[in-house]
mmCIF file with all atom_site columns, C-alpha atoms in Angstrom:
data_model
loop_
_atom_site.group_PDB
_atom_site.id
_atom_site.type_symbol
_atom_site.label_atom_id
_atom_site.label_alt_id
_atom_site.label_comp_id
_atom_site.label_asym_id
_atom_site.label_entity_id
_atom_site.label_seq_id
_atom_site.pdbx_PDB_ins_code
_atom_site.Cartn_x
_atom_site.Cartn_y
_atom_site.Cartn_z
_atom_site.occupancy
_atom_site.B_iso_or_equiv
_atom_site.pdbx_formal_charge
_atom_site.auth_seq_id
_atom_site.auth_comp_id
_atom_site.auth_asym_id
_atom_site.auth_atom_id
_atom_site.pdbx_PDB_model_num
ATOM 1   C CA . MET A 1 1   ? -0.087 0.435  -0.083  1.00 45.00 ? 9   MET A CA 1
ATOM 2   C CA . SER A 1 2   ? 1.054  3.660  -1.190  1.00 42.00 ? 10  SER A CA 1
ATOM 3   C CA . THR A 1 3   ? 2.725  5.974  1.198   1.00 41.00 ? 11  THR A CA 1
ATOM 4   C CA . PRO A 1 4   ? -0.508 9.127  0.602   1.00 42.00 ? 12  PRO A CA 1
ATOM 5   C CA . VAL A 1 5   ? 1.601  12.250 -0.278  1.00 40.00 ? 13  VAL A CA 1
ATOM 6   C CA . HIS A 1 6   ? 0.069  14.306 2.479   1.00 40.00 ? 14  HIS A CA 1
ATOM 7   C CA . SER A 1 7   ? 1.536  12.156 4.940   1.00 38.00 ? 15  SER A CA 1
ATOM 8   C CA . HIS A 1 8   ? 5.396  12.212 3.662   1.00 36.00 ? 16  HIS A CA 1
ATOM 9   C CA . PRO A 1 9   ? 6.936  14.594 6.262   1.00 40.00 ? 17  PRO A CA 1
ATOM 10  C CA . THR A 1 10  ? 10.283 15.442 2.581   1.00 40.00 ? 18  THR A CA 1
ATOM 11  C CA . LEU A 1 11  ? 7.368  15.606 0.913   1.00 38.00 ? 19  LEU A CA 1
ATOM 12  C CA . LEU A 1 12  ? 4.567  17.990 2.722   1.00 38.00 ? 20  LEU A CA 1
ATOM 13  C CA . ARG A 1 13  ? 7.977  19.812 4.192   1.00 47.00 ? 21  ARG A CA 1
ATOM 14  C CA . SER A 1 14  ? 8.926  20.380 0.361   1.00 50.00 ? 22  SER A CA 1
ATOM 15  C CA . THR A 1 15  ? 4.987  21.433 -1.111  1.00 48.00 ? 23  THR A CA 1
ATOM 16  C CA . SER A 1 16  ? 4.420  23.337 1.711   1.00 50.00 ? 24  SER A CA 1
ATOM 17  C CA . GLU A 1 17  ? 7.777  25.511 1.153   1.00 51.00 ? 25  GLU A CA 1
ATOM 18  C CA . LEU A 1 18  ? 6.848  26.649 -1.722  1.00 47.00 ? 26  LEU A CA 1
ATOM 19  C CA . LEU A 1 19  ? 3.444  27.007 -1.461  1.00 45.00 ? 27  LEU A CA 1
ATOM 20  C CA . ARG A 1 20  ? 4.521  29.685 1.990   1.00 49.00 ? 28  ARG A CA 1
ATOM 21  C CA . TYR A 1 21  ? 5.563  33.323 1.926   1.00 50.00 ? 29  TYR A CA 1
ATOM 22  C CA . PRO A 1 22  ? 8.275  33.644 3.932   1.00 58.00 ? 30  PRO A CA 1
ATOM 23  C CA . GLN A 1 23  ? 8.351  37.528 5.876   1.00 64.00 ? 31  GLN A CA 1
ATOM 24  C CA . PRO A 1 24  ? 11.613 39.505 5.155   1.00 67.00 ? 32  PRO A CA 1
ATOM 25  C CA . PRO A 1 25  ? 13.968 39.538 8.221   1.00 68.00 ? 33  PRO A CA 1
ATOM 26  C CA . SER A 1 26  ? 14.352 42.303 9.964   1.00 63.00 ? 34  SER A CA 1
ATOM 27  C CA . SER A 1 27  ? 15.909 45.487 8.418   1.00 59.00 ? 35  SER A CA 1
ATOM 28  C CA . ASN A 1 28  ? 18.813 47.608 9.967   1.00 61.00 ? 36  ASN A CA 1
ATOM 29  C CA . LYS A 1 29  ? 21.335 49.628 8.797   1.00 57.00 ? 37  LYS A CA 1
ATOM 30  C CA . ALA A 1 30  ? 24.012 47.747 8.728   1.00 63.00 ? 38  ALA A CA 1
ATOM 31  C CA . ASN A 1 31  ? 21.903 45.537 6.976   1.00 76.00 ? 39  ASN A CA 1
ATOM 32  C CA . ALA A 1 32  ? 21.521 47.430 3.686   1.00 89.00 ? 40  ALA A CA 1
ATOM 33  C CA . VAL A 1 33  ? 21.376 46.059 0.468   1.00 93.00 ? 41  VAL A CA 1
ATOM 34  C CA . LYS A 1 34  ? 25.016 45.093 -1.109  1.00 96.00 ? 42  LYS A CA 1
ATOM 35  C CA . TYR A 1 35  ? 23.615 44.391 -4.430  1.00 97.00 ? 43  TYR A CA 1
ATOM 36  C CA . SER A 1 36  ? 21.015 44.253 -6.107  1.00 97.00 ? 44  SER A CA 1
ATOM 37  C CA . ASP A 1 37  ? 19.860 44.813 -9.981  1.00 97.00 ? 45  ASP A CA 1
ATOM 38  C CA . GLU A 1 38  ? 16.232 43.927 -11.435 1.00 96.00 ? 46  GLU A CA 1
ATOM 39  C CA . PHE A 1 39  ? 15.913 39.951 -10.036 1.00 97.00 ? 47  PHE A CA 1
ATOM 40  C CA . CYS A 1 40  ? 17.530 40.144 -6.271  1.00 97.00 ? 48  CYS A CA 1
ATOM 41  C CA . LYS A 1 41  ? 19.163 41.706 -3.305  1.00 97.00 ? 49  LYS A CA 1
ATOM 42  C CA . LEU A 1 42  ? 22.432 40.825 -1.587  1.00 97.00 ? 50  LEU A CA 1
ATOM 43  C CA . TYR A 1 43  ? 22.194 41.502 1.747   1.00 95.00 ? 51  TYR A CA 1
ATOM 44  C CA . SER A 1 44  ? 25.120 40.607 5.127   1.00 93.00 ? 52  SER A CA 1
ATOM 45  C CA . ASP A 1 45  ? 23.361 38.035 6.031   1.00 93.00 ? 53  ASP A CA 1
ATOM 46  C CA . HIS A 1 46  ? 20.991 36.758 3.476   1.00 94.00 ? 54  HIS A CA 1
ATOM 47  C CA . LEU A 1 47  ? 19.388 37.222 -0.290  1.00 96.00 ? 55  LEU A CA 1
ATOM 48  C CA . GLU A 1 48  ? 16.229 38.216 -2.002  1.00 96.00 ? 56  GLU A CA 1
ATOM 49  C CA . ILE A 1 49  ? 15.166 36.653 -5.110  1.00 97.00 ? 57  ILE A CA 1
ATOM 50  C CA . LEU A 1 50  ? 12.426 39.220 -6.667  1.00 97.00 ? 58  LEU A CA 1
ATOM 51  C CA . LYS A 1 51  ? 9.473  37.156 -8.710  1.00 96.00 ? 59  LYS A CA 1
ATOM 52  C CA . TYR A 1 52  ? 10.199 34.129 -7.378  1.00 96.00 ? 60  TYR A CA 1
ATOM 53  C CA . PHE A 1 53  ? 6.305  33.253 -6.397  1.00 94.00 ? 61  PHE A CA 1
ATOM 54  C CA . TYR A 1 54  ? 4.212  31.693 -9.180  1.00 90.00 ? 62  TYR A CA 1
ATOM 55  C CA . PRO A 1 55  ? 1.383  33.767 -9.788  1.00 91.00 ? 63  PRO A CA 1
ATOM 56  C CA . THR A 1 56  ? 1.830  36.559 -7.379  1.00 92.00 ? 64  THR A CA 1
ATOM 57  C CA . GLU A 1 57  ? 5.709  37.566 -7.584  1.00 93.00 ? 65  GLU A CA 1
ATOM 58  C CA . LYS A 1 58  ? 6.582  37.770 -4.140  1.00 94.00 ? 66  LYS A CA 1
ATOM 59  C CA . SER A 1 59  ? 9.942  37.537 -3.251  1.00 95.00 ? 67  SER A CA 1
ATOM 60  C CA . LYS A 1 60  ? 11.648 34.429 -1.189  1.00 95.00 ? 68  LYS A CA 1
ATOM 61  C CA . TYR A 1 61  ? 14.068 34.918 1.217   1.00 95.00 ? 69  TYR A CA 1
ATOM 62  C CA . VAL A 1 62  ? 17.263 33.385 1.994   1.00 95.00 ? 70  VAL A CA 1
ATOM 63  C CA . ASN A 1 63  ? 19.750 33.118 4.970   1.00 94.00 ? 71  ASN A CA 1
ATOM 64  C CA . TYR A 1 64  ? 22.870 32.292 3.846   1.00 96.00 ? 72  TYR A CA 1
ATOM 65  C CA . ASP A 1 65  ? 23.466 30.025 6.614   1.00 95.00 ? 73  ASP A CA 1
ATOM 66  C CA . ASP A 1 66  ? 20.883 26.878 4.306   1.00 96.00 ? 74  ASP A CA 1
ATOM 67  C CA . ILE A 1 67  ? 22.760 27.295 1.447   1.00 97.00 ? 75  ILE A CA 1
ATOM 68  C CA . GLU A 1 68  ? 24.319 24.132 0.764   1.00 97.00 ? 76  GLU A CA 1
ATOM 69  C CA . GLU A 1 69  ? 26.300 24.676 -2.817  1.00 96.00 ? 77  GLU A CA 1
ATOM 70  C CA . VAL A 1 70  ? 26.337 28.174 -5.487  1.00 97.00 ? 78  VAL A CA 1
ATOM 71  C CA . HIS A 1 71  ? 25.866 27.065 -8.992  1.00 94.00 ? 79  HIS A CA 1
ATOM 72  C CA . THR A 1 72  ? 25.622 29.194 -11.967 1.00 89.00 ? 80  THR A CA 1
ATOM 73  C CA . THR A 1 73  ? 23.856 27.476 -15.293 1.00 83.00 ? 81  THR A CA 1
ATOM 74  C CA . LYS A 1 74  ? 27.894 27.356 -16.634 1.00 82.00 ? 82  LYS A CA 1
ATOM 75  C CA . SER A 1 75  ? 28.883 25.642 -13.687 1.00 83.00 ? 83  SER A CA 1
ATOM 76  C CA . LEU A 1 76  ? 25.484 23.090 -14.630 1.00 83.00 ? 84  LEU A CA 1
ATOM 77  C CA . ARG A 1 77  ? 25.670 23.671 -18.592 1.00 78.00 ? 85  ARG A CA 1
ATOM 78  C CA . ILE A 1 78  ? 22.432 24.774 -18.717 1.00 74.00 ? 86  ILE A CA 1
ATOM 79  C CA . ASP A 1 79  ? 22.546 26.550 -21.790 1.00 63.00 ? 87  ASP A CA 1
ATOM 80  C CA . GLY A 1 80  ? 18.557 27.191 -22.396 1.00 59.00 ? 88  GLY A CA 1
ATOM 81  C CA . HIS A 1 81  ? 18.992 24.594 -25.125 1.00 56.00 ? 89  HIS A CA 1
ATOM 82  C CA . GLY A 1 82  ? 15.965 21.292 -23.889 1.00 54.00 ? 90  GLY A CA 1
ATOM 83  C CA . MET A 1 83  ? 13.518 22.410 -21.434 1.00 55.00 ? 91  MET A CA 1
ATOM 84  C CA . SER A 1 84  ? 16.160 22.421 -18.272 1.00 72.00 ? 92  SER A CA 1
ATOM 85  C CA . MET A 1 85  ? 15.479 25.939 -17.657 1.00 78.00 ? 93  MET A CA 1
ATOM 86  C CA . LYS A 1 86  ? 12.329 27.709 -17.697 1.00 81.00 ? 94  LYS A CA 1
ATOM 87  C CA . THR A 1 87  ? 11.198 31.663 -17.762 1.00 86.00 ? 95  THR A CA 1
ATOM 88  C CA . TRP A 1 88  ? 8.895  31.516 -14.401 1.00 89.00 ? 96  TRP A CA 1
ATOM 89  C CA . GLY A 1 89  ? 8.766  28.533 -12.089 1.00 89.00 ? 97  GLY A CA 1
ATOM 90  C CA . MET A 1 90  ? 9.822  24.151 -12.558 1.00 87.00 ? 98  MET A CA 1
ATOM 91  C CA . SER A 1 91  ? 11.616 23.111 -15.190 1.00 76.00 ? 99  SER A CA 1
ATOM 92  C CA . LEU A 1 92  ? 10.717 19.384 -16.449 1.00 76.00 ? 100 LEU A CA 1
ATOM 93  C CA . PHE A 1 93  ? 13.321 17.428 -16.690 1.00 76.00 ? 101 PHE A CA 1
ATOM 94  C CA . SER A 1 94  ? 15.064 19.166 -13.401 1.00 80.00 ? 102 SER A CA 1
ATOM 95  C CA . HIS A 1 95  ? 14.092 19.857 -9.652  1.00 87.00 ? 103 HIS A CA 1
ATOM 96  C CA . ILE A 1 96  ? 15.132 23.891 -9.942  1.00 90.00 ? 104 ILE A CA 1
ATOM 97  C CA . TRP A 1 97  ? 12.767 27.277 -9.547  1.00 93.00 ? 105 TRP A CA 1
ATOM 98  C CA . TRP A 1 98  ? 12.772 29.670 -11.574 1.00 92.00 ? 106 TRP A CA 1
ATOM 99  C CA . ALA A 1 99  ? 12.432 32.683 -10.397 1.00 95.00 ? 107 ALA A CA 1
ATOM 100 C CA . ARG A 1 100 ? 10.565 34.657 -13.409 1.00 94.00 ? 108 ARG A CA 1
ATOM 101 C CA . ASP A 1 101 ? 12.738 36.540 -15.782 1.00 92.00 ? 109 ASP A CA 1
ATOM 102 C CA . ASP A 1 102 ? 10.960 37.095 -19.462 1.00 86.00 ? 110 ASP A CA 1
ATOM 103 C CA . THR A 1 103 ? 14.198 37.099 -21.344 1.00 84.00 ? 111 THR A CA 1
ATOM 104 C CA . ARG A 1 104 ? 15.184 33.800 -20.432 1.00 80.00 ? 112 ARG A CA 1
ATOM 105 C CA . ASP A 1 105 ? 14.221 31.511 -23.284 1.00 64.00 ? 113 ASP A CA 1
ATOM 106 C CA . PRO A 1 106 ? 13.441 28.134 -22.286 1.00 51.00 ? 114 PRO A CA 1
ATOM 107 C CA . HIS A 1 107 ? 13.429 27.242 -26.401 1.00 54.00 ? 115 HIS A CA 1
ATOM 108 C CA . TYR A 1 108 ? 16.552 28.539 -27.361 1.00 47.00 ? 116 TYR A CA 1
ATOM 109 C CA . SER A 1 109 ? 16.566 31.654 -29.460 1.00 52.00 ? 117 SER A CA 1
ATOM 110 C CA . GLY A 1 110 ? 19.748 31.260 -31.289 1.00 53.00 ? 118 GLY A CA 1
ATOM 111 C CA . GLU A 1 111 ? 21.081 34.338 -30.153 1.00 60.00 ? 119 GLU A CA 1
ATOM 112 C CA . GLY A 1 112 ? 21.937 33.048 -25.937 1.00 63.00 ? 120 GLY A CA 1
ATOM 113 C CA . LEU A 1 113 ? 20.869 33.641 -23.090 1.00 73.00 ? 121 LEU A CA 1
ATOM 114 C CA . LYS A 1 114 ? 20.884 37.528 -21.487 1.00 81.00 ? 122 LYS A CA 1
ATOM 115 C CA . TYR A 1 115 ? 21.808 37.321 -18.218 1.00 87.00 ? 123 TYR A CA 1
ATOM 116 C CA . GLU A 1 116 ? 23.310 34.329 -16.378 1.00 89.00 ? 124 GLU A CA 1
ATOM 117 C CA . SER A 1 117 ? 22.059 32.449 -13.708 1.00 92.00 ? 125 SER A CA 1
ATOM 118 C CA . VAL A 1 118 ? 22.521 31.148 -9.575  1.00 95.00 ? 126 VAL A CA 1
ATOM 119 C CA . VAL A 1 119 ? 21.530 27.621 -8.509  1.00 94.00 ? 127 VAL A CA 1
ATOM 120 C CA . LEU A 1 120 ? 20.840 27.429 -5.687  1.00 96.00 ? 128 LEU A CA 1
ATOM 121 C CA . LYS A 1 121 ? 20.915 24.030 -3.290  1.00 95.00 ? 129 LYS A CA 1
ATOM 122 C CA . LEU A 1 122 ? 19.315 24.593 0.009   1.00 96.00 ? 130 LEU A CA 1
ATOM 123 C CA . LYS A 1 123 ? 20.485 22.727 3.585   1.00 95.00 ? 131 LYS A CA 1
ATOM 124 C CA . GLY A 1 124 ? 17.485 19.690 3.274   1.00 93.00 ? 132 GLY A CA 1
ATOM 125 C CA . THR A 1 125 ? 15.730 19.768 0.608   1.00 91.00 ? 133 THR A CA 1
ATOM 126 C CA . TRP A 1 126 ? 15.298 18.760 -2.396  1.00 91.00 ? 134 TRP A CA 1
ATOM 127 C CA . MET A 1 127 ? 13.956 22.050 -4.511  1.00 88.00 ? 135 MET A CA 1
ATOM 128 C CA . GLN A 1 128 ? 16.583 23.721 -5.630  1.00 93.00 ? 136 GLN A CA 1
ATOM 129 C CA . VAL A 1 129 ? 16.314 27.932 -6.833  1.00 95.00 ? 137 VAL A CA 1
ATOM 130 C CA . ALA A 1 130 ? 17.871 30.074 -9.177  1.00 95.00 ? 138 ALA A CA 1
ATOM 131 C CA . PHE A 1 131 ? 17.344 33.543 -9.893  1.00 96.00 ? 139 PHE A CA 1
ATOM 132 C CA . SER A 1 132 ? 18.982 35.489 -13.580 1.00 95.00 ? 140 SER A CA 1
ATOM 133 C CA . ILE A 1 133 ? 21.839 38.366 -12.244 1.00 96.00 ? 141 ILE A CA 1
ATOM 134 C CA . GLU A 1 134 ? 22.661 41.375 -14.171 1.00 95.00 ? 142 GLU A CA 1
ATOM 135 C CA . GLU A 1 135 ? 26.382 42.332 -13.813 1.00 96.00 ? 143 GLU A CA 1
ATOM 136 C CA . TYR A 1 136 ? 27.710 38.173 -12.755 1.00 93.00 ? 144 TYR A CA 1
ATOM 137 C CA . GLU A 1 137 ? 31.254 39.412 -11.935 1.00 95.00 ? 145 GLU A CA 1
ATOM 138 C CA . VAL A 1 138 ? 29.846 42.077 -9.366  1.00 97.00 ? 146 VAL A CA 1
ATOM 139 C CA . ALA A 1 139 ? 26.993 39.850 -7.920  1.00 97.00 ? 147 ALA A CA 1
ATOM 140 C CA . ILE A 1 140 ? 29.644 36.142 -6.986  1.00 96.00 ? 148 ILE A CA 1
ATOM 141 C CA . ASP A 1 141 ? 32.140 37.930 -5.697  1.00 97.00 ? 149 ASP A CA 1
ATOM 142 C CA . THR A 1 142 ? 29.578 40.008 -2.983  1.00 97.00 ? 150 THR A CA 1
ATOM 143 C CA . LEU A 1 143 ? 27.783 36.685 -2.612  1.00 97.00 ? 151 LEU A CA 1
ATOM 144 C CA . LYS A 1 144 ? 31.593 35.708 -2.257  1.00 97.00 ? 152 LYS A CA 1
ATOM 145 C CA . LYS A 1 145 ? 32.631 38.340 0.703   1.00 97.00 ? 153 LYS A CA 1
ATOM 146 C CA . PHE A 1 146 ? 29.007 36.507 2.838   1.00 96.00 ? 154 PHE A CA 1
ATOM 147 C CA . ILE A 1 147 ? 29.237 32.390 1.885   1.00 97.00 ? 155 ILE A CA 1
ATOM 148 C CA . PRO A 1 148 ? 32.067 29.882 2.138   1.00 96.00 ? 156 PRO A CA 1
ATOM 149 C CA . HIS A 1 149 ? 34.349 29.569 -0.599  1.00 96.00 ? 157 HIS A CA 1
ATOM 150 C CA . ASN A 1 150 ? 33.475 25.910 -0.540  1.00 96.00 ? 158 ASN A CA 1
ATOM 151 C CA . ARG A 1 151 ? 29.662 26.154 -0.827  1.00 97.00 ? 159 ARG A CA 1
ATOM 152 C CA . PHE A 1 152 ? 31.049 27.515 -4.837  1.00 96.00 ? 160 PHE A CA 1
ATOM 153 C CA . LYS A 1 153 ? 30.460 24.934 -7.274  1.00 93.00 ? 161 LYS A CA 1
ATOM 154 C CA . CYS A 1 154 ? 30.677 27.810 -9.963  1.00 85.00 ? 162 CYS A CA 1
#
């Protein structure tokens, strides 16, 4: 007899994670924005992924301590070919939830991707989160100030 989905703790935790809207950490002047673009805001203790939740476009907040690994689409060899990437939501052939970026073309336009994306493997969940960044070097250098270097796989 199969276990109902609602009683499986891992599935329940992952599903509820997608449905809840975490509140932003309390702000203070010491935790000012260190990097910001159309897709994300990086602070000294967490990041805010903009336009994450579908269909509300609410942000997702991730504490740096909760990040197990940091990848990029280049390091994962995701280049827009096939269906491994989406404009917004979960792609068919991966465990990655993509924050909204209308310039990300899942069917590969032939011109390449406009922005590089960061893919985060979080502790305690099978779901990975991904978001675009406008200034790759600046954003990665900023993240490296707050996340241990051994977690970077890019």
